[in-house]
């Protein structure tokens, strides 16, 4: 049935007809109703195929008639009344310059061949005719007066009419073969003009009759399509429900006269499940009732994260990297701000961010529009699903664009610049002639009144005129990216600590989380410290002699010192050596710590099982029947406790994780 529905939907799409979507959801059909839907849909599809086939045949026939009539009408400019062969021979007998022996050996009668060809093939067709027939023909081309629809591609094409005059049967055979190779539509062309005129009149009458029949066929086809459009959506919903019901029934097991299914259900949805089972029992009219029963289970429940139209896009990004286990911290909550902001750090531009925000805002405001919601374009559907994500990305890009002071890669002057060129010119006694002829000179902030104040927000627009603009901006953006990236990674490591505490895996805090933080902060955290220290410790008077952080960071791993690159603070070499040693010591802990702990746990668990089995065998081998009886009573009591205790357990939620229970 899905194949039949797909065919009906495809035909409706071809006819540009919309499928009305009803707000009311039809119920799942009974088996007899499903058979009725199948029969009616197949009958409707069969009727639609027949009508569509008839319309296609009528279109092809009408196209041929119109082409033939255009050929007869347009070719009149090339041909006229032809002389009869007998009158020509009489004039030849009276003409002393015509050799009678020549006319007896050669038949000089001219034959015609007409058809239409695609305009792209006309030049090649003409050249091949001339070369193959060695010029023993005359070809005339004229453009058709009306365009014709290509039945294969649906495009409107103005075909080219050609009329070929040739001598001899062999030339005619060559012309037919060449025309067939070029997919020309050939039509008979009479030598007598009277016959051609009668044929043209007959064609015009047949065209009119064919158009009337085609109009009636298209009207009937429209009725069939309207009928299919009105019932297609309820049919699809009903069949989809029936399909899901049978899929669920296939997962259930049949025991005697009971149908049993084991499912996972959120604890919050248990009342909904019980209500649905009660309604199903009342609707079925059977004597038995459906009920649900909680059973204990040691299997970890699946992860269920409830999302809405705002959080679904962010959760999809997290799930693309991996779905969190049951009761783990869900990082999608923090991704709502971190992912758009880190994107904005790379994409910071006021103009481009504003365009992205407007596009996302259009998607958000039109989210109930069926055209946008049901779009079949894969890229557009992806953008529509993440419309809130794109909106935040655009807004934060506008924010970082103000920080970078870039609008379509151009600086904007929102506040007055903090640099004063006039004060520099007064101090250096610069004139207009000097400035126009000399190379640009740097602005020295050490001179009084050259640097008046810090720009209120973002980058000063005067940097867009500086020759070292890229050097300054790249250095600023690189350092900011390092700071944000390291903080983001450290935050992710801290989230794992909550998981280890919740799952009672505190040993992993010592062998995984703490070594990861030490390794990260000893190297890259120290780099962030040096960035801030240089910003605070080095002022404009020390810019020329300021040490390079890159060289310091390289020498940190090489345990060397560069005399030309001064230390930032006293004792820097000792601190760097200690940090590198700490980072190196963290590597074996990260590689071997967790596997060794798991091996120790497994070994202890195995020894405990051996110890319990040994005690049980010793008791069973003894002669004390009272001891054996007490052991059996304790075992039965333990079994009862195992059945009761798990039924009282509940799965706690962490973050946005929901509680789950196994239901049968």
PDB file of C-alpha atoms in Angstrom, residues 348-635:
ATOM      1  CA  UNK A 348      32.322  37.220  14.144  1.00  0.00           C
ATOM      2  CA  UNK A 349      30.912  39.829  11.761  1.00  0.00           C
ATOM      3  CA  UNK A 350      28.040  42.233  12.321  1.00  0.00           C
ATOM      4  CA  UNK A 351      26.721  42.154   8.753  1.00  0.00           C
ATOM      5  CA  UNK A 352      26.971  38.427   8.119  1.00  0.00           C
ATOM      6  CA  UNK A 353      25.627  37.629  11.583  1.00  0.00           C
ATOM      7  CA  UNK A 354      22.665  39.943  11.004  1.00  0.00           C
ATOM      8  CA  UNK A 355      21.826  38.206   7.721  1.00  0.00           C
ATOM      9  CA  UNK A 356      22.001  34.814   9.426  1.00  0.00           C
ATOM     10  CA  UNK A 357      19.796  36.059  12.268  1.00  0.00           C
ATOM     11  CA  UNK A 358      17.170  37.404   9.863  1.00  0.00           C
ATOM     12  CA  UNK A 359      17.094  34.117   7.947  1.00  0.00           C
ATOM     13  CA  UNK A 360      16.714  32.116  11.171  1.00  0.00           C
ATOM     14  CA  UNK A 361      14.071  34.539  12.461  1.00  0.00           C
ATOM     15  CA  UNK A 362      12.080  34.008   9.250  1.00  0.00           C
ATOM     16  CA  UNK A 363      12.221  30.249   9.841  1.00  0.00           C
ATOM     17  CA  UNK A 364      11.157  30.657  13.475  1.00  0.00           C
ATOM     18  CA  UNK A 365       8.201  32.913  12.656  1.00  0.00           C
ATOM     19  CA  UNK A 366       7.078  30.596   9.847  1.00  0.00           C
ATOM     20  CA  UNK A 367       7.622  27.314  11.680  1.00  0.00           C
ATOM     21  CA  UNK A 368       3.919  26.421  11.396  1.00  0.00           C
ATOM     22  CA  UNK A 369       3.914  26.929   7.631  1.00  0.00           C
ATOM     23  CA  UNK A 370       3.379  23.514   5.963  1.00  0.00           C
ATOM     24  CA  UNK A 371       5.609  24.489   3.020  1.00  0.00           C
ATOM     25  CA  UNK A 372       8.554  25.084   5.341  1.00  0.00           C
ATOM     26  CA  UNK A 373       7.799  22.200   7.675  1.00  0.00           C
ATOM     27  CA  UNK A 374       7.300  19.588   4.942  1.00  0.00           C
ATOM     28  CA  UNK A 375      10.034  20.714   2.564  1.00  0.00           C
ATOM     29  CA  UNK A 376      11.728  17.876   0.674  1.00  0.00           C
ATOM     30  CA  UNK A 377      14.996  19.764   0.239  1.00  0.00           C
ATOM     31  CA  UNK A 378      17.499  18.011   2.484  1.00  0.00           C
ATOM     32  CA  UNK A 379      19.670  21.057   3.165  1.00  0.00           C
ATOM     33  CA  UNK A 380      16.683  23.320   3.866  1.00  0.00           C
ATOM     34  CA  UNK A 381      15.121  20.707   6.172  1.00  0.00           C
ATOM     35  CA  UNK A 382      18.364  20.556   8.132  1.00  0.00           C
ATOM     36  CA  UNK A 383      18.393  24.357   8.509  1.00  0.00           C
ATOM     37  CA  UNK A 384      14.715  24.361   9.496  1.00  0.00           C
ATOM     38  CA  UNK A 385      15.282  21.728  12.183  1.00  0.00           C
ATOM     39  CA  UNK A 386      18.099  23.795  13.700  1.00  0.00           C
ATOM     40  CA  UNK A 387      16.450  27.195  13.227  1.00  0.00           C
ATOM     41  CA  UNK A 388      16.865  28.174  16.892  1.00  0.00           C
ATOM     42  CA  UNK A 389      20.485  27.076  16.794  1.00  0.00           C
ATOM     43  CA  UNK A 390      21.086  29.199  13.686  1.00  0.00           C
ATOM     44  CA  UNK A 391      19.322  32.136  15.354  1.00  0.00           C
ATOM     45  CA  UNK A 392      21.628  32.009  18.380  1.00  0.00           C
ATOM     46  CA  UNK A 393      24.647  31.595  16.125  1.00  0.00           C
ATOM     47  CA  UNK A 394      23.648  34.705  14.203  1.00  0.00           C
ATOM     48  CA  UNK A 395      22.949  36.815  17.289  1.00  0.00           C
ATOM     49  CA  UNK A 396      26.215  35.846  18.957  1.00  0.00           C
ATOM     50  CA  UNK A 397      28.039  36.488  15.685  1.00  0.00           C
ATOM     51  CA  UNK A 398      26.667  40.021  15.782  1.00  0.00           C
ATOM     52  CA  UNK A 399      27.997  40.343  19.348  1.00  0.00           C
ATOM     53  CA  UNK A 400      31.490  39.095  18.463  1.00  0.00           C
ATOM     54  CA  UNK A 401      31.339  41.285  15.361  1.00  0.00           C
ATOM     55  CA  UNK A 402      31.019  44.302  17.647  1.00  0.00           C
ATOM     56  CA  UNK A 403      33.969  42.982  19.653  1.00  0.00           C
ATOM     57  CA  UNK A 404      36.059  42.632  16.473  1.00  0.00           C
ATOM     58  CA  UNK A 405      34.512  45.858  15.100  1.00  0.00           C
ATOM     59  CA  UNK A 406      33.848  44.251  11.713  1.00  0.00           C
ATOM     60  CA  UNK A 407      30.813  44.708   9.490  1.00  0.00           C
ATOM     61  CA  UNK A 408      31.217  42.931   6.170  1.00  0.00           C
ATOM     62  CA  UNK A 409      34.978  42.983   6.893  1.00  0.00           C
ATOM     63  CA  UNK A 410      34.927  46.764   7.382  1.00  0.00           C
ATOM     64  CA  UNK A 411      35.472  48.697  10.616  1.00  0.00           C
ATOM     65  CA  UNK A 412      32.630  50.799  12.005  1.00  0.00           C
ATOM     66  CA  UNK A 413      33.019  54.055  13.946  1.00  0.00           C
ATOM     67  CA  UNK A 414      30.532  53.869  16.803  1.00  0.00           C
ATOM     68  CA  UNK A 415      32.571  55.778  19.397  1.00  0.00           C
ATOM     69  CA  UNK A 416      35.403  58.300  18.920  1.00  0.00           C
ATOM     70  CA  UNK A 417      38.825  56.744  18.500  1.00  0.00           C
ATOM     71  CA  UNK A 418      41.177  56.750  21.476  1.00  0.00           C
ATOM     72  CA  UNK A 419      44.179  57.683  19.279  1.00  0.00           C
ATOM     73  CA  UNK A 420      44.982  61.306  18.450  1.00  0.00           C
ATOM     74  CA  UNK A 421      47.036  61.808  15.278  1.00  0.00           C
ATOM     75  CA  UNK A 422      47.116  65.594  15.733  1.00  0.00           C
ATOM     76  CA  UNK A 423      49.078  65.297  18.978  1.00  0.00           C
ATOM     77  CA  UNK A 424      51.619  63.090  17.222  1.00  0.00           C
ATOM     78  CA  UNK A 425      51.956  65.609  14.388  1.00  0.00           C
ATOM     79  CA  UNK A 426      52.511  68.481  16.812  1.00  0.00           C
ATOM     80  CA  UNK A 427      55.176  66.597  18.713  1.00  0.00           C
ATOM     81  CA  UNK A 428      57.056  65.578  15.546  1.00  0.00           C
ATOM     82  CA  UNK A 429      56.380  68.851  13.672  1.00  0.00           C
ATOM     83  CA  UNK A 430      54.766  67.019  10.770  1.00  0.00           C
ATOM     84  CA  UNK A 431      53.332  69.052   7.903  1.00  0.00           C
ATOM     85  CA  UNK A 432      50.864  68.105   5.201  1.00  0.00           C
ATOM     86  CA  UNK A 433      53.657  67.999   2.618  1.00  0.00           C
ATOM     87  CA  UNK A 434      55.680  65.672   4.843  1.00  0.00           C
ATOM     88  CA  UNK A 435      52.752  63.323   5.417  1.00  0.00           C
ATOM     89  CA  UNK A 436      51.882  63.220   1.703  1.00  0.00           C
ATOM     90  CA  UNK A 437      55.409  62.368   0.577  1.00  0.00           C
ATOM     91  CA  UNK A 438      56.814  60.217   3.404  1.00  0.00           C
ATOM     92  CA  UNK A 439      55.994  56.664   4.408  1.00  0.00           C
ATOM     93  CA  UNK A 440      53.411  56.185   7.173  1.00  0.00           C
ATOM     94  CA  UNK A 441      54.905  56.706  10.604  1.00  0.00           C
ATOM     95  CA  UNK A 442      53.785  54.754  13.697  1.00  0.00           C
ATOM     96  CA  UNK A 443      51.765  56.380  16.441  1.00  0.00           C
ATOM     97  CA  UNK A 444      53.738  56.399  19.685  1.00  0.00           C
ATOM     98  CA  UNK A 445      51.457  56.006  22.740  1.00  0.00           C
ATOM     99  CA  UNK A 446      54.290  57.200  24.991  1.00  0.00           C
ATOM    100  CA  UNK A 447      53.836  60.729  23.627  1.00  0.00           C
ATOM    101  CA  UNK A 448      51.418  62.821  25.594  1.00  0.00           C
ATOM    102  CA  UNK A 449      47.827  62.964  24.269  1.00  0.00           C
ATOM    103  CA  UNK A 450      48.524  60.486  21.428  1.00  0.00           C
ATOM    104  CA  UNK A 451      46.620  57.720  23.242  1.00  0.00           C
ATOM    105  CA  UNK A 452      43.812  59.378  25.177  1.00  0.00           C
ATOM    106  CA  UNK A 453      41.562  56.509  26.326  1.00  0.00           C
ATOM    107  CA  UNK A 454      40.646  52.890  25.744  1.00  0.00           C
ATOM    108  CA  UNK A 455      37.915  52.324  23.147  1.00  0.00           C
ATOM    109  CA  UNK A 456      34.636  51.758  25.063  1.00  0.00           C
ATOM    110  CA  UNK A 457      33.771  48.415  23.426  1.00  0.00           C
ATOM    111  CA  UNK A 458      35.669  46.249  20.974  1.00  0.00           C
ATOM    112  CA  UNK A 459      38.590  47.060  18.704  1.00  0.00           C
ATOM    113  CA  UNK A 460      39.423  50.686  17.984  1.00  0.00           C
ATOM    114  CA  UNK A 461      38.469  51.449  14.332  1.00  0.00           C
ATOM    115  CA  UNK A 462      41.815  53.139  13.730  1.00  0.00           C
ATOM    116  CA  UNK A 463      43.395  49.683  13.606  1.00  0.00           C
ATOM    117  CA  UNK A 464      41.730  49.156  10.207  1.00  0.00           C
ATOM    118  CA  UNK A 465      44.102  51.824   8.808  1.00  0.00           C
ATOM    119  CA  UNK A 466      47.243  50.436  10.430  1.00  0.00           C
ATOM    120  CA  UNK A 467      49.814  48.483   8.423  1.00  0.00           C
ATOM    121  CA  UNK A 468      50.180  45.948  11.248  1.00  0.00           C
ATOM    122  CA  UNK A 469      46.416  45.413  11.487  1.00  0.00           C
ATOM    123  CA  UNK A 470      46.531  41.687  10.667  1.00  0.00           C
ATOM    124  CA  UNK A 471      49.405  41.076  13.070  1.00  0.00           C
ATOM    125  CA  UNK A 472      47.530  42.695  15.932  1.00  0.00           C
ATOM    126  CA  UNK A 473      44.129  41.120  15.210  1.00  0.00           C
ATOM    127  CA  UNK A 474      45.508  37.622  14.562  1.00  0.00           C
ATOM    128  CA  UNK A 475      47.449  37.752  17.829  1.00  0.00           C
ATOM    129  CA  UNK A 476      44.352  38.889  19.719  1.00  0.00           C
ATOM    130  CA  UNK A 477      42.048  36.276  18.169  1.00  0.00           C
ATOM    131  CA  UNK A 478      44.568  33.462  18.605  1.00  0.00           C
ATOM    132  CA  UNK A 479      45.052  34.185  22.307  1.00  0.00           C
ATOM    133  CA  UNK A 480      41.312  34.520  22.868  1.00  0.00           C
ATOM    134  CA  UNK A 481      40.700  31.195  21.100  1.00  0.00           C
ATOM    135  CA  UNK A 482      43.279  29.457  23.297  1.00  0.00           C
ATOM    136  CA  UNK A 483      41.673  30.821  26.459  1.00  0.00           C
ATOM    137  CA  UNK A 484      38.143  29.828  25.447  1.00  0.00           C
ATOM    138  CA  UNK A 485      39.175  26.421  24.113  1.00  0.00           C
ATOM    139  CA  UNK A 486      41.129  25.374  27.204  1.00  0.00           C
ATOM    140  CA  UNK A 487      38.329  26.557  29.499  1.00  0.00           C
ATOM    141  CA  UNK A 488      35.826  24.598  27.437  1.00  0.00           C
ATOM    142  CA  UNK A 489      37.891  21.393  27.646  1.00  0.00           C
ATOM    143  CA  UNK A 490      38.469  21.816  31.376  1.00  0.00           C
ATOM    144  CA  UNK A 491      34.727  22.254  31.899  1.00  0.00           C
ATOM    145  CA  UNK A 492      34.065  18.995  30.042  1.00  0.00           C
ATOM    146  CA  UNK A 493      36.531  17.143  32.268  1.00  0.00           C
ATOM    147  CA  UNK A 494      34.811  18.570  35.348  1.00  0.00           C
ATOM    148  CA  UNK A 495      31.451  17.244  34.132  1.00  0.00           C
ATOM    149  CA  UNK A 496      32.880  13.725  34.055  1.00  0.00           C
ATOM    150  CA  UNK A 497      33.606  14.001  37.789  1.00  0.00           C
ATOM    151  CA  UNK A 498      29.859  14.201  38.495  1.00  0.00           C
ATOM    152  CA  UNK A 499      29.323  11.034  36.465  1.00  0.00           C
ATOM    153  CA  UNK A 500      31.997   9.148  38.419  1.00  0.00           C
ATOM    154  CA  UNK A 501      30.504  10.254  41.737  1.00  0.00           C
ATOM    155  CA  UNK A 502      26.979   9.274  40.697  1.00  0.00           C
ATOM    156  CA  UNK A 503      27.968   5.815  39.420  1.00  0.00           C
ATOM    157  CA  UNK A 504      30.185   5.181  42.468  1.00  0.00           C
ATOM    158  CA  UNK A 505      33.365   5.097  40.378  1.00  0.00           C
ATOM    159  CA  UNK A 506      35.332   7.466  42.556  1.00  0.00           C
ATOM    160  CA  UNK A 507      38.617   5.752  41.734  1.00  0.00           C
ATOM    161  CA  UNK A 508      38.324   7.190  38.214  1.00  0.00           C
ATOM    162  CA  UNK A 509      38.493  10.673  39.671  1.00  0.00           C
ATOM    163  CA  UNK A 510      42.018   9.854  40.853  1.00  0.00           C
ATOM    164  CA  UNK A 511      43.218   7.933  37.783  1.00  0.00           C
ATOM    165  CA  UNK A 512      41.330   9.798  35.008  1.00  0.00           C
ATOM    166  CA  UNK A 513      39.864  13.199  35.876  1.00  0.00           C
ATOM    167  CA  UNK A 514      42.631  14.613  38.062  1.00  0.00           C
ATOM    168  CA  UNK A 515      45.465  13.502  35.693  1.00  0.00           C
ATOM    169  CA  UNK A 516      43.568  14.961  32.746  1.00  0.00           C
ATOM    170  CA  UNK A 517      43.161  18.295  34.525  1.00  0.00           C
ATOM    171  CA  UNK A 518      46.795  18.289  35.646  1.00  0.00           C
ATOM    172  CA  UNK A 519      48.020  17.535  32.134  1.00  0.00           C
ATOM    173  CA  UNK A 520      45.771  20.185  30.583  1.00  0.00           C
ATOM    174  CA  UNK A 521      46.440  22.929  33.106  1.00  0.00           C
ATOM    175  CA  UNK A 522      50.168  22.223  33.486  1.00  0.00           C
ATOM    176  CA  UNK A 523      50.738  22.951  29.818  1.00  0.00           C
ATOM    177  CA  UNK A 524      47.931  24.976  28.305  1.00  0.00           C
ATOM    178  CA  UNK A 525      46.659  26.404  31.568  1.00  0.00           C
ATOM    179  CA  UNK A 526      50.143  27.742  32.181  1.00  0.00           C
ATOM    180  CA  UNK A 527      50.100  29.244  28.684  1.00  0.00           C
ATOM    181  CA  UNK A 528      46.898  31.110  29.587  1.00  0.00           C
ATOM    182  CA  UNK A 529      48.568  32.329  32.768  1.00  0.00           C
ATOM    183  CA  UNK A 530      51.482  33.722  30.736  1.00  0.00           C
ATOM    184  CA  UNK A 531      49.064  35.455  28.332  1.00  0.00           C
ATOM    185  CA  UNK A 532      47.322  37.295  31.159  1.00  0.00           C
ATOM    186  CA  UNK A 533      50.593  37.972  32.966  1.00  0.00           C
ATOM    187  CA  UNK A 534      52.081  39.573  29.856  1.00  0.00           C
ATOM    188  CA  UNK A 535      48.957  41.680  29.360  1.00  0.00           C
ATOM    189  CA  UNK A 536      49.202  43.045  32.908  1.00  0.00           C
ATOM    190  CA  UNK A 537      52.983  43.217  33.354  1.00  0.00           C
ATOM    191  CA  UNK A 538      54.131  44.631  29.999  1.00  0.00           C
ATOM    192  CA  UNK A 539      53.098  48.201  29.209  1.00  0.00           C
ATOM    193  CA  UNK A 540      53.601  50.326  26.109  1.00  0.00           C
ATOM    194  CA  UNK A 541      57.065  51.413  27.211  1.00  0.00           C
ATOM    195  CA  UNK A 542      58.293  47.818  27.154  1.00  0.00           C
ATOM    196  CA  UNK A 543      56.684  46.698  23.892  1.00  0.00           C
ATOM    197  CA  UNK A 544      59.925  46.663  21.922  1.00  0.00           C
ATOM    198  CA  UNK A 545      61.661  44.419  24.487  1.00  0.00           C
ATOM    199  CA  UNK A 546      58.657  42.264  25.433  1.00  0.00           C
ATOM    200  CA  UNK A 547      59.438  38.503  25.485  1.00  0.00           C
ATOM    201  CA  UNK A 548      57.803  36.116  23.031  1.00  0.00           C
ATOM    202  CA  UNK A 549      55.347  33.639  24.555  1.00  0.00           C
ATOM    203  CA  UNK A 550      55.801  31.218  21.658  1.00  0.00           C
ATOM    204  CA  UNK A 551      59.546  30.954  22.231  1.00  0.00           C
ATOM    205  CA  UNK A 552      58.976  30.559  25.976  1.00  0.00           C
ATOM    206  CA  UNK A 553      56.475  27.744  25.364  1.00  0.00           C
ATOM    207  CA  UNK A 554      58.855  25.919  23.001  1.00  0.00           C
ATOM    208  CA  UNK A 555      61.805  26.275  25.396  1.00  0.00           C
ATOM    209  CA  UNK A 556      59.577  24.944  28.161  1.00  0.00           C
ATOM    210  CA  UNK A 557      59.503  21.498  26.527  1.00  0.00           C
ATOM    211  CA  UNK A 558      63.166  21.605  25.503  1.00  0.00           C
ATOM    212  CA  UNK A 559      64.328  22.579  29.023  1.00  0.00           C
ATOM    213  CA  UNK A 560      66.455  25.334  27.503  1.00  0.00           C
ATOM    214  CA  UNK A 561      66.817  29.055  28.031  1.00  0.00           C
ATOM    215  CA  UNK A 562      67.106  31.750  25.378  1.00  0.00           C
ATOM    216  CA  UNK A 563      69.217  34.697  26.498  1.00  0.00           C
ATOM    217  CA  UNK A 564      67.658  37.015  23.923  1.00  0.00           C
ATOM    218  CA  UNK A 565      64.162  36.213  25.199  1.00  0.00           C
ATOM    219  CA  UNK A 566      63.921  37.504  28.758  1.00  0.00           C
ATOM    220  CA  UNK A 567      61.871  35.778  31.456  1.00  0.00           C
ATOM    221  CA  UNK A 568      58.498  37.171  32.404  1.00  0.00           C
ATOM    222  CA  UNK A 569      59.054  36.707  36.126  1.00  0.00           C
ATOM    223  CA  UNK A 570      61.702  35.484  38.530  1.00  0.00           C
ATOM    224  CA  UNK A 571      61.985  31.696  38.868  1.00  0.00           C
ATOM    225  CA  UNK A 572      60.179  31.037  35.587  1.00  0.00           C
ATOM    226  CA  UNK A 573      62.536  28.235  34.497  1.00  0.00           C
ATOM    227  CA  UNK A 574      62.019  26.233  37.694  1.00  0.00           C
ATOM    228  CA  UNK A 575      58.232  26.574  37.493  1.00  0.00           C
ATOM    229  CA  UNK A 576      58.193  25.461  33.854  1.00  0.00           C
ATOM    230  CA  UNK A 577      60.379  22.421  34.546  1.00  0.00           C
ATOM    231  CA  UNK A 578      58.099  21.327  37.396  1.00  0.00           C
ATOM    232  CA  UNK A 579      54.984  21.716  35.235  1.00  0.00           C
ATOM    233  CA  UNK A 580      56.467  19.689  32.367  1.00  0.00           C
ATOM    234  CA  UNK A 581      57.489  16.906  34.772  1.00  0.00           C
ATOM    235  CA  UNK A 582      53.963  16.851  36.231  1.00  0.00           C
ATOM    236  CA  UNK A 583      52.468  16.605  32.735  1.00  0.00           C
ATOM    237  CA  UNK A 584      54.830  13.750  31.804  1.00  0.00           C
ATOM    238  CA  UNK A 585      53.983  11.846  35.005  1.00  0.00           C
ATOM    239  CA  UNK A 586      50.273  12.127  34.184  1.00  0.00           C
ATOM    240  CA  UNK A 587      50.701  10.208  30.913  1.00  0.00           C
ATOM    241  CA  UNK A 588      51.375   6.717  32.406  1.00  0.00           C
ATOM    242  CA  UNK A 589      48.628   7.286  34.966  1.00  0.00           C
ATOM    243  CA  UNK A 590      46.148   8.018  32.172  1.00  0.00           C
ATOM    244  CA  UNK A 591      47.293   5.023  30.127  1.00  0.00           C
ATOM    245  CA  UNK A 592      47.549   2.402  32.901  1.00  0.00           C
ATOM    246  CA  UNK A 593      45.514   3.664  35.854  1.00  0.00           C
ATOM    247  CA  UNK A 594      42.010   2.773  34.702  1.00  0.00           C
ATOM    248  CA  UNK A 595      42.914  -0.689  33.241  1.00  0.00           C
ATOM    249  CA  UNK A 596      44.771  -1.673  36.434  1.00  0.00           C
ATOM    250  CA  UNK A 597      41.829  -0.651  38.627  1.00  0.00           C
ATOM    251  CA  UNK A 598      39.415  -2.608  36.448  1.00  0.00           C
ATOM    252  CA  UNK A 599      41.675  -5.661  36.626  1.00  0.00           C
ATOM    253  CA  UNK A 600      41.826  -5.457  40.433  1.00  0.00           C
ATOM    254  CA  UNK A 601      38.042  -5.183  40.676  1.00  0.00           C
ATOM    255  CA  UNK A 602      37.552  -8.140  38.371  1.00  0.00           C
ATOM    256  CA  UNK A 603      40.068 -10.226  40.338  1.00  0.00           C
ATOM    257  CA  UNK A 604      38.364  -9.420  43.668  1.00  0.00           C
ATOM    258  CA  UNK A 605      34.941 -10.261  42.274  1.00  0.00           C
ATOM    259  CA  UNK A 606      36.229 -13.565  40.958  1.00  0.00           C
ATOM    260  CA  UNK A 607      37.804 -14.494  44.326  1.00  0.00           C
ATOM    261  CA  UNK A 608      34.594 -13.641  46.178  1.00  0.00           C
ATOM    262  CA  UNK A 609      32.624 -16.036  43.945  1.00  0.00           C
ATOM    263  CA  UNK A 610      35.134 -18.818  44.598  1.00  0.00           C
ATOM    264  CA  UNK A 611      34.871 -18.215  48.360  1.00  0.00           C
ATOM    265  CA  UNK A 612      31.059 -18.388  48.321  1.00  0.00           C
ATOM    266  CA  UNK A 613      31.066 -21.572  46.225  1.00  0.00           C
ATOM    267  CA  UNK A 614      33.548 -23.199  48.636  1.00  0.00           C
ATOM    268  CA  UNK A 615      31.403 -22.484  51.704  1.00  0.00           C
ATOM    269  CA  UNK A 616      28.299 -23.780  49.961  1.00  0.00           C
ATOM    270  CA  UNK A 617      30.008 -27.036  48.950  1.00  0.00           C
ATOM    271  CA  UNK A 618      31.312 -27.544  52.500  1.00  0.00           C
ATOM    272  CA  UNK A 619      27.861 -27.131  53.983  1.00  0.00           C
ATOM    273  CA  UNK A 620      26.216 -29.421  51.444  1.00  0.00           C
ATOM    274  CA  UNK A 621      28.854 -32.089  52.077  1.00  0.00           C
ATOM    275  CA  UNK A 622      28.184 -32.096  55.858  1.00  0.00           C
ATOM    276  CA  UNK A 623      25.957 -34.561  57.712  1.00  0.00           C
ATOM    277  CA  UNK A 624      24.120 -31.949  59.706  1.00  0.00           C
ATOM    278  CA  UNK A 625      20.612 -31.937  58.194  1.00  0.00           C
ATOM    279  CA  UNK A 626      19.569 -29.064  60.441  1.00  0.00           C
ATOM    280  CA  UNK A 627      22.299 -26.890  58.962  1.00  0.00           C
ATOM    281  CA  UNK A 628      21.190 -27.781  55.444  1.00  0.00           C
ATOM    282  CA  UNK A 629      17.582 -26.958  56.316  1.00  0.00           C
ATOM    283  CA  UNK A 630      18.567 -23.583  57.745  1.00  0.00           C
ATOM    284  CA  UNK A 631      20.570 -22.867  54.600  1.00  0.00           C
ATOM    285  CA  UNK A 632      17.575 -23.650  52.382  1.00  0.00           C
ATOM    286  CA  UNK A 633      15.326 -21.414  54.497  1.00  0.00           C
ATOM    287  CA  UNK A 634      17.821 -18.574  54.270  1.00  0.00           C
ATOM    288  CA  UNK A 635      18.041 -19.091  50.498  1.00  0.00           C
TER     289      UNK A 635
END
